[in-house]
Amino acid sequence: MGRCSLLLLLLASLTPGAGSPVSPSLRAPSSLPWSTSFRSRPTITLKYSIRYIQQKVDHFGFNIDRTFKQRYLIADNYWKEDGGSILFYTGNEGDIIWFCNNTGFMWDIAEEMKAMLVFAEHRYYGESLPFGADSFSDSRHLNFLTTEQALADFAKLIKYLKRTIPGARKQPVIALGGSYGGMLAAWFRMKYPHLVVGALASSAPIWQFNDLVPCDVFMKIVTTDFSQSGPNCSESIRRSWDAINRLAKKGPGLRWLSEALHLCTPLTKLQDVQHLKDWIAETWVNLAMVDYPYESNFLQPLPAWPVKVVCQYFKYSNVPDTLLLRNIFQALNVYYNYSGQAKCLNVSETATSSLGVQGWSYQACTEMVMPTCSDGVDDMFEPHSWNMKEYSDDCFKQWGVRPRPSWIPTMYGGKNISSHTNIIFSNGELDPWSGGGVTKDITDTLLAIVIPNGAHHLDLRASNALDPVSVQLTRSLEVKYMKQWVTDFYVRLRKMN
Amino acid sequence: MGRCSLLLLLLASLTPGAGSPVSPSLRAPSSLPWSTSFRSRPTITLKYSIRYIQQKVDHFGFNIDRTFKQRYLIADNYWKEDGGSILFYTGNEGDIIWFCNNTGFMWDIAEEMKAMLVFAEHRYYGESLPFGADSFSDSRHLNFLTTEQALADFAKLIKYLKRTIPGARKQPVIALGGSYGGMLAAWFRMKYPHLVVGALASSAPIWQFNDLVPCDVFMKIVTTDFSQSGPNCSESIRRSWDAINRLAKKGPGLRWLSEALHLCTPLTKLQDVQHLKDWIAETWVNLAMVDYPYESNFLQPLPAWPVKVVCQYFKYSNVPDTLLLRNIFQALNVYYNYSGQAKCLNVSETATSSLGVQGWSYQACTEMVMPTCSDGVDDMFEPHSWNMKEYSDDCFKQWGVRPRPSWIPTMYGGKNISSHTNIIFSNGELDPWSGGGVTKDITDTLLAIVIPNGAHHLDLRASNALDPVSVQLTRSLEVKYMKQWVTDFYVRLRKMN
């Protein structure tokens, strides 16, 4: 499957040159079911200031003394000096404003928690580029893109805020994050427990490393989502790979496929077919991640329960290959053209440009090696074993570095984390990443919450009238625990004085 | 005072070219009181294997993939697979064999703990040089000499031992260390609690940073040691600085001082006098550190209770300057010439060459900034304020780097470490470094033991018939706690299976 990131798969980025639109005349078909009914969700008014802090490029060495500007957002409308708290979002692989806009939970609870909100951008993403435009130019410039450096940035930022904001010094800080940011929140509490009283790690697959969980768990969950979203759905998708192969081998097959799928760049050679299938597979994965119960716009503008919508195209079993492929197109359109604006489908794009594709590709080639595989039997994908050697060679070719797949478990403890405290691991049952997450309580302060009907960090999103009860309960529980940490902090503080 | 290391002060190393012997004919006076009675302590027979592990030079970056050989010692004579343990010495700033030879405690308890002993050498010390002879050539080569890299080496070594030694995988590991090694043991438990069930941090001044403790606490403790070791002792030393100044100003004063102190390199200019005083001050500090109750050879061969022996030369108050200086010489001789072999005193040497002077000087100029100061009133030294600007400039001149004095508290929590567990902090009351150590229990698993009559990590030394009861009790208590950690580990293990 290639390098599988948390918020987007990266196959497209591994195929340079693919996807420049050459058929602008291709129009999105007028039969697109939701192109007219699309409406944007009501936006929460988020009032924050954008600020910057000078950070050392290298916290762990002294030879390079260069600094860079890390961006962060701060909102203190509801903050109270007396008994308040600081909710600190540990930014992940993208533009921090985008994460801020997609983490409505923090805004929803700010008043109740008397909280100052801080959203810290992750180095090498958004505007926080250690070497500006050169940041991704080679492995020398990328050398400081690691989780340890990112956590150290967060530590320095918290110390700085406490030092400079009157009233902030004696306040408890809680780390919050989703996806890769959720891992960072959990790891931050593990490594810097003196700076945060606890962490909410939403959809954080901290065990999707090395051999901590079977590599096939991810694709199995995607498959289950599709199986449960409509009859024949996962079966049809499983059948589609061979159908594509058969069609591609026929005389005008590539042209037929290009037209049936309305591809911006027509397929011209057999390798393009593999790339096409990878891109389609990635689309199903993304759909499983963002299978939210209401219209949303995270990776793409989407209808409510998008997997159910997709599965409506796969109701019938054993349809002919050509019809199956036309249905595949309709299904892809749900993901890529809900707005009705797309003129063609671009196989080199799968998600919002707010995500930092280059940065994550490098991270996946160094520390963040998260094995996935499929067998085509227990899942609906083509069989793909996990081949570390090939993966490493690809990384070396692309970035000139080789991954160290056992490093993250060595650094962050793997499954042996019971000595830590005050971390909530929440996981949506629909989320493929939940397979690498903590879904059972480890101790009475390392807590797991599983959200039935929940997709990727649904709990961190703004509350919505269409939210299932499960996520409402989850959020109440999360607030309850966080309030307890805050109370414990103030009790300790009073004892010390 | 310049850069004060844990096991040796580093003023000498800041004065290049000082101290090459030019008066080899000078003989140690035959009146040296202990030169004939010197006998070496019975040596424990230490049977260990010397081994090496390939370590990444940079655990925190992927651009440099170079490795180096880290040395470690291993002894398994008493190790039992069934119910045993692994005692892991977190090596500090010197040759690991020397630390092994001076950590008899681990050998003494090996049988009782059914323990495998491992002594891991710290990178950039002993034979564990990441760039061989070039390791100290410039700040580029020294860039990987940090506590974080050293802890990562230990982590990788433990993982490697567990993977490769049959029976070691399901055994509890305990980190032990003294002085800077004690800090590393404590920090290792804090940062890698999944790899060690607890830590014994002996004489570890983890709070001698930034403004966590007053900078004058160190010199005050040295002074108290001397005050309590004989009448007029600290007063005489306090008077000696001005006596030296007065003598130096007289016509043949420098020659007189050089002869009276039997210096290998005669003083030729007034700057030499400051260097001389710094060297003498450093000697008193070292004596306080190694004020052991029996003949020993740690920094130097020394008699039992060496500070008492030194203080015998300062019994009388208000002696003339010249007599005071002759007494200073006798006192210095206790430290530098107990063996009776020294032909002259070398002001550029203060301790064993097993310590890595260059490595520590760099560490003191980067992370390990441990402020000390004196006022000449509450202590017996010349007044010296702590001047961070000057310190930083000196570091920049010598190594091309600037210290980051607030980094260690940011990284390791400063005084806010109560969320960690299973660390014993032991401190000798005579040890000047105890001022920056943890001397009161923090929680019921973060324990402090203070050893009256104990000098620098006395508890880690081999048991001795002359040991005070206090250190015997300390060691029993330490074994009791360590056994509890081992028991808890096996209980947890059984529960999991």
PDB file of C-alpha atoms in Angstrom, chain B residues 40-125:
ATOM      1  CA  SER B  40      46.223   0.224  48.465  1.00  0.00           C
ATOM      2  CA  ARG B  41      42.747  -0.960  49.445  1.00  0.00           C
ATOM      3  CA  PRO B  42      42.006  -4.619  48.924  1.00  0.00           C
ATOM      4  CA  THR B  43      40.582  -4.799  45.422  1.00  0.00           C
ATOM      5  CA  ILE B  44      37.386  -6.679  44.706  1.00  0.00           C
ATOM      6  CA  THR B  45      37.912  -9.170  41.916  1.00  0.00           C
ATOM      7  CA  LEU B  46      35.627  -7.873  39.231  1.00  0.00           C
ATOM      8  CA  LYS B  47      34.957 -10.379  36.491  1.00  0.00           C
ATOM      9  CA  TYR B  48      33.250  -8.791  33.549  1.00  0.00           C
ATOM     10  CA  SER B  49      33.290  -9.001  29.784  1.00  0.00           C
ATOM     11  CA  ILE B  50      33.943  -5.956  27.696  1.00  0.00           C
ATOM     12  CA  ARG B  51      31.490  -5.633  24.812  1.00  0.00           C
ATOM     13  CA  TYR B  52      30.468  -3.155  22.174  1.00  0.00           C
ATOM     14  CA  ILE B  53      27.227  -2.149  20.528  1.00  0.00           C
ATOM     15  CA  GLN B  54      26.794  -0.169  17.319  1.00  0.00           C
ATOM     16  CA  GLN B  55      24.894   3.013  18.102  1.00  0.00           C
ATOM     17  CA  LYS B  56      23.558   5.691  15.804  1.00  0.00           C
ATOM     18  CA  VAL B  57      25.612   8.852  16.228  1.00  0.00           C
ATOM     19  CA  ASP B  58      22.334  10.795  15.960  1.00  0.00           C
ATOM     20  CA  HIS B  59      19.209   9.226  17.410  1.00  0.00           C
ATOM     21  CA  PHE B  60      17.218  12.396  16.775  1.00  0.00           C
ATOM     22  CA  GLY B  61      17.953  13.050  13.130  1.00  0.00           C
ATOM     23  CA  PHE B  62      18.137  10.950   9.984  1.00  0.00           C
ATOM     24  CA  ASN B  63      20.523  12.920   7.830  1.00  0.00           C
ATOM     25  CA  ILE B  64      23.608  11.446   9.499  1.00  0.00           C
ATOM     26  CA  ASP B  65      23.316   7.687   9.482  1.00  0.00           C
ATOM     27  CA  ARG B  66      26.806   7.052  10.865  1.00  0.00           C
ATOM     28  CA  THR B  67      27.250   4.655  13.776  1.00  0.00           C
ATOM     29  CA  PHE B  68      29.899   4.241  16.454  1.00  0.00           C
ATOM     30  CA  LYS B  69      30.902   1.555  18.931  1.00  0.00           C
ATOM     31  CA  GLN B  70      29.644   2.113  22.452  1.00  0.00           C
ATOM     32  CA  ARG B  71      31.514   0.106  25.066  1.00  0.00           C
ATOM     33  CA  TYR B  72      29.778  -1.659  27.914  1.00  0.00           C
ATOM     34  CA  LEU B  73      30.755  -4.133  30.601  1.00  0.00           C
ATOM     35  CA  ILE B  74      28.656  -7.093  31.559  1.00  0.00           C
ATOM     36  CA  ALA B  75      28.909  -9.506  34.487  1.00  0.00           C
ATOM     37  CA  ASP B  76      26.508 -12.374  34.961  1.00  0.00           C
ATOM     38  CA  ASN B  77      28.215 -14.555  37.590  1.00  0.00           C
ATOM     39  CA  TYR B  78      25.285 -14.167  39.964  1.00  0.00           C
ATOM     40  CA  TRP B  79      22.538 -13.679  37.446  1.00  0.00           C
ATOM     41  CA  LYS B  80      19.528 -15.955  37.675  1.00  0.00           C
ATOM     42  CA  GLU B  81      17.000 -16.252  34.892  1.00  0.00           C
ATOM     43  CA  ASP B  82      14.372 -17.203  37.424  1.00  0.00           C
ATOM     44  CA  GLY B  83      13.351 -14.160  39.439  1.00  0.00           C
ATOM     45  CA  GLY B  84      16.511 -12.257  38.641  1.00  0.00           C
ATOM     46  CA  SER B  85      17.119  -8.656  37.634  1.00  0.00           C
ATOM     47  CA  ILE B  86      19.386  -6.469  35.559  1.00  0.00           C
ATOM     48  CA  LEU B  87      21.273  -3.659  37.289  1.00  0.00           C
ATOM     49  CA  PHE B  88      22.172  -1.103  34.665  1.00  0.00           C
ATOM     50  CA  TYR B  89      24.784   1.540  35.449  1.00  0.00           C
ATOM     51  CA  THR B  90      24.130   4.692  33.438  1.00  0.00           C
ATOM     52  CA  GLY B  91      27.691   5.740  32.729  1.00  0.00           C
ATOM     53  CA  ASN B  92      28.841   9.275  33.306  1.00  0.00           C
ATOM     54  CA  GLU B  93      31.690  11.554  32.276  1.00  0.00           C
ATOM     55  CA  GLY B  94      34.596   9.121  32.193  1.00  0.00           C
ATOM     56  CA  ASP B  95      36.039   5.725  31.438  1.00  0.00           C
ATOM     57  CA  ILE B  96      33.421   3.092  32.264  1.00  0.00           C
ATOM     58  CA  ILE B  97      35.987   0.676  33.723  1.00  0.00           C
ATOM     59  CA  TRP B  98      36.932   3.295  36.281  1.00  0.00           C
ATOM     60  CA  PHE B  99      33.276   3.781  37.259  1.00  0.00           C
ATOM     61  CA  CYS B 100      32.820   0.029  37.382  1.00  0.00           C
ATOM     62  CA  ASN B 101      35.780  -0.228  39.755  1.00  0.00           C
ATOM     63  CA  ASN B 102      34.322   2.486  41.945  1.00  0.00           C
ATOM     64  CA  THR B 103      30.784   1.127  42.134  1.00  0.00           C
ATOM     65  CA  GLY B 104      31.384  -1.832  44.443  1.00  0.00           C
ATOM     66  CA  PHE B 105      27.824  -1.593  45.741  1.00  0.00           C
ATOM     67  CA  MET B 106      26.497  -3.210  42.576  1.00  0.00           C
ATOM     68  CA  TRP B 107      28.966  -6.059  42.940  1.00  0.00           C
ATOM     69  CA  ASP B 108      28.157  -6.430  46.621  1.00  0.00           C
ATOM     70  CA  ILE B 109      24.412  -6.861  45.972  1.00  0.00           C
ATOM     71  CA  ALA B 110      24.619  -8.864  42.727  1.00  0.00           C
ATOM     72  CA  GLU B 111      24.058 -12.212  44.431  1.00  0.00           C
ATOM     73  CA  GLU B 112      21.209 -10.993  46.619  1.00  0.00           C
ATOM     74  CA  MET B 113      19.488  -9.404  43.620  1.00  0.00           C
ATOM     75  CA  LYS B 114      20.266 -12.418  41.353  1.00  0.00           C
ATOM     76  CA  ALA B 115      21.451  -9.680  39.097  1.00  0.00           C
ATOM     77  CA  MET B 116      23.184  -9.287  35.801  1.00  0.00           C
ATOM     78  CA  LEU B 117      25.379  -6.186  36.013  1.00  0.00           C
ATOM     79  CA  VAL B 118      25.721  -3.902  33.014  1.00  0.00           C
ATOM     80  CA  PHE B 119      27.917  -0.808  32.933  1.00  0.00           C
ATOM     81  CA  ALA B 120      27.240   1.348  29.885  1.00  0.00           C
ATOM     82  CA  GLU B 121      29.846   3.863  28.836  1.00  0.00           C
ATOM     83  CA  HIS B 122      28.618   7.394  28.091  1.00  0.00           C
ATOM     84  CA  ARG B 123      29.221   8.533  24.517  1.00  0.00           C
ATOM     85  CA  TYR B 124      32.272  10.807  24.060  1.00  0.00           C
ATOM     86  CA  TYR B 125      33.999   9.277  27.100  1.00  0.00           C
TER      87      TYR B 125
END
